Amino acid sequence: MALQVDNIIETKGALILGAGVAGLFTALKLAPFPAVVLADTRPGVSGSSARAQGGIAASVGQGDSWQSHAADTVAAGAGLCDPAIAALVAREAPARIEDLVRYGASFDRRADGSLAVGREAAHSAARIVHVSGDRAGAEVTRALADRTQETPSVTLMEGFHAIELALRDGRVVGLFARVCDGPVRRLVLLRASCVILATGGLGALYAVSTNPPETRGEGLGMAARAGAVIADPEFVQFHPTAIAVDRDPAPLATEALRGEGSILVDEVGRRFMPAIHPLAELAPRDVVARAIHREIVAGHRVFLDCRQAVGAAFARAFPTVHAACREAGIDPAVQPIPVAPAAHYHMGGIAADTRGRSSLEGLWAVGECAATGLHGANRLASNSLLEALVFGARAAEDVRANVATRTVGGTVPAPTRYAAPPVPRALREAMTRHVGLERDALGLAEALRSIDRIERAGGHEPSLLNMTVAAKMVVAGALARRESRGGHYRSDYPRTDSVPVRTFMTLADADRIAAAPTADPKIRAAH
Ligand SMILES: Cc1cc2nc3c(=O)[nH]c(=O)nc-3n(C[C@H](O)[C@H](O)[C@H](O)COP(=O)(O)OP(=O)(O)OC[C@H]3O[C@@H](n4cnc5c(N)ncnc54)[C@H](O)[C@@H]3O)c2cc1C
């Protein structure tokens, strides 16, 4: 169905969709090459970036090395990381932290002025740079937004909700977005030399998630609908310790609390992690998340007990977590914090190469919406902001070298914010119930039926289609992977295959899997 366009905006250089760390950093690295950063939310407080707590991994501490960082990344990825990408990212990490310092991010420092580094789960060294304890995301996003505002080559356009990529002869030449002009809803076509998607993850497609509502997989959905290859969509990471106080998004008890020595206990104070993994509470995220999930399914309540490890220092060391606990009437210095796993991070995404290029001409993808091969089946803590920085810089370099700017005229309207329709509740419930921490063929087939029903009921509303397509890619990837690995656990295929194989699929492939879920022998056996 052709879209009725009310307005055409010509942009001069790159059009970046998303104003989290990936989008803003890429725009700054592009300068003086012109860039428009378009987002439905306000730059500086946008996306998951502004909520990140732990910090950014980089081997800047004494005695640490990029080789050790790369090795930890590969070990966490359960056989699916691309070791060359892990090496590239770990090697470039310290330089990207220096960039952030230059852009005005004020990381915590030691008395001698060197960067203070913390330790997080599955890292073999202290290598997480942080800000005011747990405010890394808020501070870095603010610094980048301030800097982009002062950068003449960057234009920030807030309040636009993108719904579809614009294609000409198979090449991406811009995108369609909705915006409100006073009370009037308009559809605009933004034309650009190239489009860089920086739309974040898809956690908000799940009912229990740490992600804000704008991270609902729309960038991935748009790219898939345009024919782009999607990589590893089945791998969703669940944060083990969201604070279980019935809030959406669920506030987070950062991993760093376990790094400090906090322990997981049940309602009678029984510690259960040492019996499950030699690293106990510092085991990889998927192991900890599934252990908590199973305790809860078995009827227990689970708590993060920080009384011994952090105690009276809590408010100063972890102000964000402290505030979330206090709002819920919990004093974490003297009371254990109730926790549960929540959808947190998408390892999969738009397949992107070392320059951030997708499989479609004219389209780049950076940050959480991209899959570069860094995270494999399970992301190492604090590697995601880093991936956004490393590939943001690389995509910028590639665009500057290879994309021409255009001469443009016309004016940009000053919009009022367009409020996109929320994620359908039925979709969030289906994803949490059937595509969560433990999956099986029957549940995944049921998720596909729910997605189909939601799509039909919603007509061909593009924003809804972006979400259902993103969800369908996750389900199809999960159905096709008949093994358990990293963040993907199939209770009907609990073993891990001896040969690790990454998933690369288009929407056409996912549709074929969705059309014949009974191809799975476990479903055939159940009928
Ligand atoms: C609570 C929490 C804590 C975390 N802690 C850490 C941490 O300590 N370290 C770490 O490395 N990672 C952490 N992560 C993960 C990390 O924050 C994210 O992976 C990262 O911020 C993603 O950045 P991004 O720029 O790719 O996307 P985001 O920051 O999510 O930004 C996405 C942007 O795209 C825009 N957008 C999306 N769709 C549309 C559309 N259709 N139209 C217009 N605009 C659109 C959004 O408005 C937003 O501006 C955490 C995540 C969460 C939720």
Coordinates of C-alpha atoms and ligand atoms in Angstrom, one line a residue:
M1 CA 0.0 0.0 0.0
A2 CA 1.5 3.4 -1.0
L3 CA 2.0 5.9 1.8
Q4 CA 0.5 9.4 1.3
V5 CA 3.4 11.8 2.0
D6 CA 2.5 15.3 3.3
N7 CA 6.0 16.7 3.2
I8 CA 9.4 15.9 1.8
I9 CA 12.5 16.9 3.7
E10 CA 15.8 16.8 1.9
T11 CA 18.8 16.2 4.1
K12 CA 22.3 16.9 3.1
G13 CA 24.4 13.9 4.3
A14 CA 23.7 11.0 6.6
L15 CA 20.3 10.4 8.2
I16 CA 20.8 8.7 11.6
L17 CA 17.7 7.2 13.2
G18 CA 18.1 7.0 17.0
A19 CA 19.5 9.4 19.6
G20 CA 21.0 7.0 22.1
V21 CA 24.8 6.6 22.5
A22 CA 25.1 4.9 19.1
G23 CA 23.3 7.6 17.1
L24 CA 24.9 10.6 18.9
F25 CA 28.4 9.2 18.9
T26 CA 28.2 8.3 15.2
A27 CA 27.0 11.9 14.4
L28 CA 30.0 13.4 16.3
K29 CA 32.4 11.1 14.6
L30 CA 31.0 12.0 11.2
A31 CA 31.6 15.7 11.7
P32 CA 32.2 17.9 9.7
F33 CA 30.3 15.5 7.4
P34 CA 26.6 16.6 7.8
A35 CA 24.3 14.4 9.8
V36 CA 20.7 14.6 10.8
V37 CA 19.9 12.7 14.0
L38 CA 16.2 11.8 14.1
A39 CA 14.4 10.3 17.0
D40 CA 11.0 10.0 18.6
T41 CA 12.4 10.8 22.0
R42 CA 14.6 13.6 23.4
P43 CA 18.4 13.3 22.7
G44 CA 20.2 13.1 26.0
V45 CA 17.6 11.0 27.8
S46 CA 16.7 8.7 25.0
G47 CA 16.6 4.9 24.7
S48 CA 18.4 2.3 26.8
S49 CA 21.6 4.4 26.7
A50 CA 20.3 6.9 29.3
R51 CA 19.4 4.0 31.6
A52 CA 22.8 2.1 31.5
Q53 CA 24.2 1.7 34.9
G54 CA 27.4 -0.4 35.1
G55 CA 29.5 1.4 32.6
I56 CA 31.7 0.6 29.6
A57 CA 34.3 -2.2 29.3
A58 CA 37.8 -1.2 28.2
S59 CA 41.3 -2.6 29.2
V60 CA 42.5 0.7 30.7
G61 CA 43.3 -0.7 34.2
Q62 CA 46.8 -1.6 35.4
G63 CA 47.8 -5.1 34.3
D64 CA 44.9 -5.6 32.0
S65 CA 45.2 -6.2 28.2
W66 CA 42.9 -6.0 25.2
Q67 CA 43.8 -9.7 24.6
S68 CA 42.3 -10.6 28.0
H69 CA 39.2 -8.5 27.3
A70 CA 38.8 -10.2 23.9
A71 CA 39.2 -13.7 25.5
D72 CA 36.5 -12.9 28.1
T73 CA 34.2 -11.7 25.4
V74 CA 34.7 -14.9 23.4
A75 CA 34.2 -17.1 26.4
A76 CA 30.9 -15.4 27.4
G77 CA 29.6 -15.8 23.8
A78 CA 29.2 -19.6 24.1
G79 CA 31.0 -20.4 20.8
L80 CA 29.2 -17.9 18.6
C81 CA 31.4 -14.8 18.9
D82 CA 33.5 -13.9 15.9
P83 CA 37.0 -13.8 17.5
A84 CA 38.3 -11.3 15.0
I85 CA 35.5 -8.9 15.9
A86 CA 36.1 -9.4 19.6
A87 CA 39.8 -8.6 19.1
L88 CA 39.0 -5.5 17.0
V89 CA 36.5 -4.2 19.6
A90 CA 38.8 -4.8 22.6
R91 CA 41.8 -3.2 20.8
E92 CA 39.9 -0.1 19.9
A93 CA 38.1 0.3 23.2
P94 CA 40.6 2.5 25.1
A95 CA 40.6 5.0 22.2
R96 CA 36.8 5.2 22.2
I97 CA 36.9 6.0 25.9
E98 CA 39.4 8.8 25.2
D99 CA 36.9 10.1 22.6
L100 CA 34.1 10.2 25.3
V101 CA 36.4 12.0 27.7
R102 CA 37.1 14.6 24.9
Y103 CA 33.4 14.9 24.3
G104 CA 32.9 15.8 28.0
A105 CA 32.0 12.5 29.8
S106 CA 33.3 12.7 33.3
F107 CA 34.3 9.2 34.3
D108 CA 35.1 8.4 37.9
R109 CA 38.8 8.7 38.6
R110 CA 41.3 7.5 41.2
A111 CA 43.3 9.8 43.5
D112 CA 46.2 9.8 40.9
G113 CA 43.8 11.0 38.2
S114 CA 43.7 7.6 36.3
L115 CA 40.3 6.2 35.3
A116 CA 38.7 4.1 38.1
V117 CA 37.7 0.7 36.9
G118 CA 35.2 -1.8 38.4
R119 CA 34.7 -5.5 37.9
E120 CA 31.6 -7.2 36.5
A121 CA 30.5 -10.8 35.9
A122 CA 32.7 -13.0 33.7
H123 CA 35.4 -10.3 33.3
S124 CA 38.8 -11.6 34.5
A125 CA 39.9 -8.1 35.4
A126 CA 38.6 -4.8 36.7
R127 CA 37.9 -3.0 33.4
I128 CA 34.5 -1.2 33.6
V129 CA 34.8 2.6 33.5
H130 CA 31.9 4.2 35.3
V131 CA 30.4 7.6 36.3
S132 CA 29.2 8.4 39.9
G133 CA 29.0 4.7 40.6
D134 CA 26.0 3.7 38.5
R135 CA 25.2 6.7 36.3
A136 CA 27.4 5.9 33.3
G137 CA 24.5 5.8 30.7
A138 CA 22.8 9.0 31.9
E139 CA 26.1 11.0 32.0
V140 CA 27.6 9.7 28.7
T141 CA 24.3 10.3 26.8
R142 CA 24.0 13.8 28.3
A143 CA 27.6 14.7 27.3
L144 CA 27.1 13.4 23.8
A145 CA 23.8 15.3 23.4
D146 CA 25.4 18.5 24.7
R147 CA 28.3 18.1 22.3
T148 CA 26.0 17.4 19.3
Q149 CA 24.1 20.6 20.1
E150 CA 27.3 22.6 19.8
T151 CA 28.4 20.8 16.6
P152 CA 27.3 22.8 13.5
S153 CA 27.3 19.7 11.2
V154 CA 24.7 17.9 13.3
T155 CA 21.0 18.6 13.2
L156 CA 18.9 17.1 15.9
M157 CA 15.2 16.4 15.0
E158 CA 13.1 15.2 17.9
G159 CA 9.6 13.9 17.9
F160 CA 9.7 12.1 14.6
H161 CA 8.6 8.4 14.7
A162 CA 10.1 6.5 11.7
I163 CA 7.9 3.8 10.2
E164 CA 9.5 2.6 7.0
L165 CA 12.7 2.8 4.9
A166 CA 12.5 4.5 1.5
L167 CA 14.0 2.4 -1.3
R168 CA 14.9 3.1 -4.9
D169 CA 16.2 0.3 -7.1
G170 CA 17.0 -1.7 -4.0
R171 CA 19.0 1.1 -2.4
V172 CA 18.0 2.9 0.8
V173 CA 17.5 6.5 0.0
G174 CA 15.8 7.8 3.2
L175 CA 12.9 7.0 5.4
F176 CA 9.3 7.8 6.2
A177 CA 8.4 9.2 9.6
R178 CA 5.3 10.4 11.4
V179 CA 5.2 13.7 13.1
C180 CA 2.6 16.0 14.6
D181 CA 2.3 19.5 13.1
G182 CA 0.3 21.1 16.0
P183 CA -2.8 18.8 16.2
V184 CA -2.3 17.5 12.7
R185 CA -0.6 14.2 12.1
R186 CA 1.7 14.3 9.1
L187 CA 3.7 11.7 7.2
V188 CA 7.1 13.0 6.0
L189 CA 9.6 11.5 3.6
L190 CA 13.2 12.3 4.6
R191 CA 15.6 11.9 1.7
A192 CA 19.3 11.3 2.5
S193 CA 22.6 10.2 1.0
C194 CA 22.5 7.2 3.4
V195 CA 20.6 6.0 6.4
I196 CA 22.3 4.8 9.7
L197 CA 20.0 2.9 12.0
A198 CA 20.7 3.3 15.7
T199 CA 17.3 2.3 17.0
G200 CA 18.4 0.2 20.0
G201 CA 17.0 -3.2 21.0
L202 CA 13.7 -4.9 21.3
G203 CA 13.3 -5.5 25.1
A204 CA 10.0 -3.6 25.2
L205 CA 8.4 -6.3 23.1
Y206 CA 8.5 -8.4 26.4
A207 CA 6.1 -7.8 29.3
V208 CA 8.9 -7.8 31.8
S209 CA 11.7 -5.7 30.6
T210 CA 14.4 -3.3 31.7
N211 CA 14.1 -1.4 28.4
P212 CA 12.2 1.8 27.9
P213 CA 9.1 1.8 25.6
E214 CA 10.9 3.2 22.6
T215 CA 13.2 0.2 22.3
R216 CA 10.7 -2.1 20.6
G217 CA 12.6 -3.5 17.7
E218 CA 11.2 -1.1 15.0
G219 CA 14.6 -0.5 13.4
L220 CA 15.2 -4.2 13.0
G221 CA 11.6 -4.6 11.8
M222 CA 12.0 -1.9 9.2
A223 CA 15.3 -3.3 7.9
A224 CA 13.8 -6.8 7.7
R225 CA 10.8 -5.6 5.9
A226 CA 13.1 -3.9 3.4
G227 CA 14.9 -7.2 2.8
A228 CA 18.0 -6.8 5.0
V229 CA 19.7 -9.9 6.5
I230 CA 19.1 -10.3 10.2
A231 CA 21.7 -12.2 12.3
D232 CA 21.2 -14.3 15.5
P233 CA 17.7 -12.9 16.2
E234 CA 16.9 -15.7 18.7
F235 CA 19.5 -14.5 21.2
V236 CA 17.9 -12.2 23.8
Q237 CA 19.6 -11.6 27.1
F238 CA 17.6 -11.6 30.3
H239 CA 19.1 -9.5 33.1
P240 CA 19.1 -11.8 36.1
T241 CA 18.4 -9.1 38.7
A242 CA 15.6 -6.7 37.7
I243 CA 14.1 -5.3 40.9
A244 CA 10.8 -7.2 41.3
V245 CA 8.5 -4.3 42.4
D246 CA 5.9 -4.4 39.6
R247 CA 7.2 -1.4 37.6
D248 CA 7.5 -1.0 33.8
P249 CA 10.2 -0.8 32.7
A250 CA 11.6 -2.8 35.6
P251 CA 14.4 -1.0 37.5
L252 CA 17.7 -2.8 37.6
A253 CA 19.9 -4.0 40.3
T254 CA 23.2 -3.6 38.4
E255 CA 25.6 -6.5 37.9
A256 CA 28.2 -4.4 39.7
L257 CA 26.4 -5.3 43.0
R258 CA 27.3 -8.9 42.5
G259 CA 30.8 -7.8 41.4
E260 CA 31.1 -6.2 44.8
G261 CA 30.2 -9.5 46.5
S262 CA 26.4 -9.3 46.9
I263 CA 24.8 -12.8 47.0
L264 CA 21.6 -14.3 45.7
V265 CA 19.3 -16.0 48.3
D266 CA 15.8 -17.3 48.6
E267 CA 13.1 -16.3 51.1
V268 CA 14.8 -18.2 53.9
G269 CA 18.3 -16.9 53.1
R270 CA 19.5 -20.0 51.2
R271 CA 22.3 -19.2 48.7
F272 CA 21.8 -21.3 45.6
M273 CA 24.4 -20.2 43.0
P274 CA 27.5 -22.0 44.4
A275 CA 25.9 -25.3 43.7
I276 CA 25.2 -24.3 40.1
H277 CA 28.4 -22.8 38.8
P278 CA 32.0 -22.4 40.0
L279 CA 31.8 -18.6 39.7
A280 CA 28.5 -18.6 41.7
E281 CA 26.9 -15.1 41.5
L282 CA 29.6 -14.1 38.9
A283 CA 28.6 -16.9 36.5
P284 CA 27.6 -15.8 32.9
R285 CA 24.3 -13.9 32.8
D286 CA 22.3 -16.7 31.2
V287 CA 23.3 -19.1 33.9
V288 CA 22.4 -16.8 36.7
A289 CA 19.1 -15.7 35.0
R290 CA 18.0 -19.3 34.4
A291 CA 18.9 -20.3 38.0
I292 CA 16.7 -17.5 39.3
H293 CA 13.9 -18.3 36.9
R294 CA 13.9 -21.9 38.0
E295 CA 13.8 -20.9 41.7
I296 CA 10.8 -18.7 41.0
V297 CA 9.1 -21.4 38.9
A298 CA 9.7 -23.8 41.8
G299 CA 7.7 -21.4 44.1
H300 CA 10.6 -19.5 45.8
R301 CA 11.2 -15.8 46.0
V302 CA 14.7 -14.6 45.1
F303 CA 16.6 -11.7 46.7
L304 CA 19.9 -9.9 46.1
D305 CA 21.4 -9.5 49.5
C306 CA 23.8 -6.6 49.5
R307 CA 23.9 -6.0 53.3
Q308 CA 27.4 -7.5 53.9
A309 CA 29.0 -6.6 50.6
V310 CA 27.8 -3.0 50.2
G311 CA 25.8 -2.1 53.4
A312 CA 25.9 1.5 54.5
A313 CA 27.9 2.6 51.4
F314 CA 24.9 1.7 49.2
A315 CA 23.4 5.2 48.7
R316 CA 26.7 6.7 47.8
A317 CA 28.1 3.8 45.7
F318 CA 24.8 3.0 43.8
P319 CA 22.6 6.0 43.9
T320 CA 20.3 4.9 41.0
V321 CA 19.6 1.5 42.5
H322 CA 19.2 3.0 45.9
A323 CA 16.6 5.5 44.7
A324 CA 14.6 2.7 42.9
C325 CA 14.6 0.6 46.0
R326 CA 13.6 3.5 48.3
E327 CA 10.7 4.4 46.0
A328 CA 9.5 0.8 46.5
G329 CA 9.9 1.1 50.3
I330 CA 13.1 -1.0 50.5
D331 CA 16.3 0.1 52.2
P332 CA 19.0 -2.1 50.4
A333 CA 21.6 -1.3 53.1
V334 CA 19.6 -3.3 55.6
Q335 CA 17.1 -5.3 53.5
P336 CA 17.6 -7.9 50.7
I337 CA 16.3 -6.6 47.3
P338 CA 13.5 -8.8 45.6
V339 CA 14.8 -9.6 42.1
A340 CA 13.6 -11.5 39.0
P341 CA 14.9 -11.8 35.4
A342 CA 13.8 -9.4 32.8
A343 CA 14.3 -9.0 29.0
H344 CA 17.4 -6.7 28.8
Y345 CA 19.5 -6.9 25.7
H346 CA 19.3 -8.2 22.1
M347 CA 22.5 -9.9 20.9
G348 CA 20.9 -10.4 17.5
G349 CA 20.1 -7.6 15.0
I350 CA 20.7 -6.3 11.6
A351 CA 23.7 -8.1 10.2
A352 CA 26.5 -5.5 10.0
D353 CA 30.1 -5.8 8.8
T354 CA 33.3 -4.2 10.3
R355 CA 32.2 -0.9 8.8
G356 CA 28.7 -1.1 10.1
R357 CA 27.3 -1.8 6.6
S358 CA 24.1 -3.9 6.4
S359 CA 23.3 -6.2 3.4
L360 CA 21.3 -3.3 1.8
E361 CA 23.0 -0.7 -0.2
G362 CA 22.8 2.7 1.5
L363 CA 21.9 1.3 4.9
W364 CA 24.3 1.1 8.0
A365 CA 23.4 -0.2 11.4
V366 CA 25.1 0.6 14.7
G367 CA 24.5 -0.1 18.4
E368 CA 22.1 -2.6 19.8
C369 CA 20.0 -2.8 16.6
A370 CA 23.1 -4.3 14.8
A371 CA 24.6 -7.7 15.1
T372 CA 28.3 -7.5 14.4
G373 CA 29.4 -10.9 15.7
L374 CA 30.8 -9.4 19.0
H375 CA 28.3 -10.9 21.4
G376 CA 27.7 -14.4 20.1
A377 CA 25.1 -16.2 22.1
N378 CA 25.6 -14.1 25.2
R379 CA 26.8 -10.6 25.7
L380 CA 29.6 -10.0 28.2
A381 CA 28.5 -7.3 30.7
S382 CA 29.3 -3.7 29.6
N383 CA 30.3 -4.6 26.1
S384 CA 27.2 -3.1 24.5
L385 CA 27.9 0.6 24.9
L386 CA 31.4 -0.2 23.8
E387 CA 30.1 -1.9 20.6
A388 CA 28.0 1.2 19.8
L389 CA 31.1 3.4 20.1
V390 CA 33.5 1.2 18.2
F391 CA 31.1 0.6 15.3
G392 CA 29.7 4.1 15.4
A393 CA 33.3 5.4 14.8
R394 CA 33.9 2.8 12.0
A395 CA 30.6 3.5 10.3
A396 CA 31.3 7.2 10.4
E397 CA 34.7 6.7 8.8
D398 CA 33.2 4.5 6.1
V399 CA 30.4 7.0 5.3
R400 CA 32.8 10.0 5.3
A401 CA 35.1 8.1 2.8
N402 CA 32.4 6.7 0.5
V403 CA 29.2 8.8 0.6
A404 CA 28.7 12.1 -1.2
T405 CA 26.9 15.0 0.5
R406 CA 24.0 16.5 -1.5
T407 CA 22.9 20.1 -2.1
V408 CA 19.5 20.6 -0.5
G409 CA 17.0 23.3 -0.1
G410 CA 13.7 23.7 1.8
T411 CA 13.0 24.1 5.5
V412 CA 12.5 21.6 8.3
P413 CA 9.2 22.0 10.3
A414 CA 9.3 22.3 14.0
P415 CA 7.2 19.4 15.1
T416 CA 5.3 18.6 18.2
R417 CA 5.9 15.1 19.4
Y418 CA 4.1 12.2 17.7
A419 CA 3.2 9.5 20.2
A420 CA 3.5 6.1 18.6
P421 CA 0.9 3.5 19.5
P422 CA 2.1 1.3 22.4
V423 CA 3.3 -2.3 22.0
P424 CA 0.1 -4.5 22.1
R425 CA -0.2 -6.2 25.4
A426 CA -0.9 -9.5 23.7
L427 CA 2.4 -9.3 21.9
R428 CA 4.4 -8.6 25.1
E429 CA 2.6 -11.4 26.9
A430 CA 3.2 -13.9 24.1
M431 CA 6.9 -13.0 24.0
T432 CA 7.4 -13.3 27.7
R433 CA 5.4 -16.6 28.0
H434 CA 6.7 -18.4 24.9
V435 CA 9.9 -16.7 23.8
G436 CA 11.6 -16.1 27.2
L437 CA 14.2 -17.8 29.3
E438 CA 13.0 -21.3 28.4
R439 CA 11.5 -22.1 25.0
D440 CA 10.1 -25.1 23.3
A441 CA 8.6 -25.9 19.9
L442 CA 5.0 -25.9 21.0
G443 CA 5.3 -22.5 22.8
L444 CA 7.2 -21.0 19.8
A445 CA 4.4 -22.2 17.4
E446 CA 1.8 -20.6 19.8
A447 CA 3.8 -17.3 19.7
L448 CA 3.7 -17.3 15.9
R449 CA -0.1 -17.8 16.0
S450 CA -0.4 -14.8 18.4
I451 CA 1.8 -12.7 16.2
D452 CA -0.3 -13.6 13.2
R453 CA -3.5 -12.7 15.0
I454 CA -2.1 -9.3 16.2
E455 CA -0.9 -8.5 12.6
R456 CA -4.3 -9.3 11.1
A457 CA -6.2 -7.3 13.8
G458 CA -3.9 -4.3 13.3
G459 CA -4.3 -4.1 9.5
H460 CA -1.2 -3.0 7.8
E461 CA -0.2 -0.3 10.3
P462 CA 3.6 0.0 9.6
S463 CA 4.7 0.7 13.2
L464 CA 2.8 -2.4 14.4
L465 CA 4.3 -4.4 11.5
N466 CA 7.8 -3.3 12.5
M467 CA 7.2 -4.8 16.0
T468 CA 5.5 -8.0 14.8
V469 CA 8.2 -8.6 12.2
A470 CA 10.9 -8.1 14.9
A471 CA 9.1 -10.5 17.1
K472 CA 8.7 -13.0 14.3
M473 CA 12.4 -12.9 13.5
V474 CA 13.2 -13.8 17.2
V475 CA 10.7 -16.7 17.2
A476 CA 11.7 -18.0 13.8
G477 CA 15.4 -18.0 14.8
A478 CA 14.5 -19.8 18.1
L479 CA 12.5 -22.4 16.2
A480 CA 15.2 -23.0 13.7
R481 CA 17.9 -23.4 16.4
R482 CA 17.3 -26.9 17.8
E483 CA 19.9 -26.7 20.5
S484 CA 20.5 -24.7 23.7
R485 CA 23.3 -22.1 23.7
G486 CA 24.0 -18.9 25.7
G487 CA 20.9 -16.8 26.0
H488 CA 18.8 -19.3 23.9
Y489 CA 17.5 -22.3 26.0
R490 CA 15.2 -24.9 24.4
S491 CA 13.8 -27.2 27.1
D492 CA 13.0 -29.7 24.3
Y493 CA 16.6 -29.5 22.9
P494 CA 18.7 -28.9 26.1
R495 CA 22.0 -30.0 24.6
T496 CA 24.5 -27.8 22.8
D497 CA 25.6 -28.8 19.3
S498 CA 29.3 -29.6 18.9
V499 CA 29.6 -27.2 16.0
P500 CA 28.5 -23.6 16.6
V501 CA 26.7 -22.0 13.7
R502 CA 25.4 -18.4 13.6
T503 CA 21.9 -17.6 12.2
F504 CA 21.5 -15.4 9.2
M505 CA 18.0 -15.0 7.9
T506 CA 15.8 -12.6 5.9
L507 CA 12.1 -12.0 6.6
A508 CA 11.3 -14.4 3.7
D509 CA 13.2 -17.1 5.5
A510 CA 11.4 -16.3 8.7
D511 CA 8.0 -16.4 6.9
R512 CA 8.9 -19.9 5.5
I513 CA 9.6 -21.1 9.0
A514 CA 6.5 -19.5 10.4
A515 CA 4.4 -21.1 7.7
A516 CA 5.5 -24.6 8.6
P517 CA 6.4 -24.7 12.3
T518 CA 5.3 -28.3 12.3
A519 CA 8.5 -29.1 10.4
D520 CA 9.9 -29.3 14.0
P521 CA 9.9 -33.0 14.9
K522 CA 9.0 -32.1 18.5
I523 CA 5.7 -30.6 17.2
R524 CA 5.1 -33.5 14.9
A525 CA 5.5 -35.8 17.8
A526 CA 3.0 -33.9 19.9
H527 CA 0.3 -34.1 17.3
Ligands
LIG1 C1 18.7 -0.6 32.5 C2 19.8 -0.9 31.5 C3 21.1 -0.9 32.0 C4 22.2 -1.1 31.1 N1 23.5 -1.1 31.5 C5 24.5 -1.2 30.6 C6 25.8 -1.0 31.0 O1 26.1 -0.7 32.2 N2 26.8 -1.1 30.1 C7 26.5 -1.4 28.8 O2 27.5 -1.5 27.9 N3 25.2 -1.6 28.4 C8 24.2 -1.5 29.3 N4 22.9 -1.6 28.8 C9 22.7 -1.8 27.4 C10 22.9 -0.5 26.7 O3 22.4 0.5 27.4 C11 22.3 -0.5 25.3 O4 22.7 -1.7 24.6 C12 22.7 0.7 24.5 O5 22.5 1.9 25.2 C13 22.0 0.8 23.2 O6 22.3 2.0 22.6 P1 21.7 2.4 21.2 O7 22.2 3.8 21.0 O8 22.0 1.4 20.2 O9 20.1 2.4 21.5 P2 19.2 3.2 22.5 O10 20.0 3.9 23.5 O11 18.2 2.3 23.0 O12 18.5 4.3 21.6 C14 17.6 4.0 20.6 C15 17.1 5.3 20.0 O13 16.3 5.0 18.8 C16 15.1 5.8 18.9 N5 14.1 5.0 18.1 C17 13.8 3.7 18.1 N6 12.9 3.4 17.2 C18 12.5 4.6 16.6 C19 11.6 5.0 15.6 N7 10.8 4.0 15.1 N8 11.5 6.3 15.3 C20 12.3 7.2 15.8 N9 13.2 6.9 16.8 C21 13.3 5.6 17.2 C22 14.8 5.9 20.4 O14 13.9 6.9 20.7 C23 16.2 6.2 20.9 O15 16.6 7.5 20.6 C24 21.9 -1.4 29.7 C25 20.6 -1.4 29.3 C26 19.5 -1.1 30.1 C27 18.1 -1.1 29.6

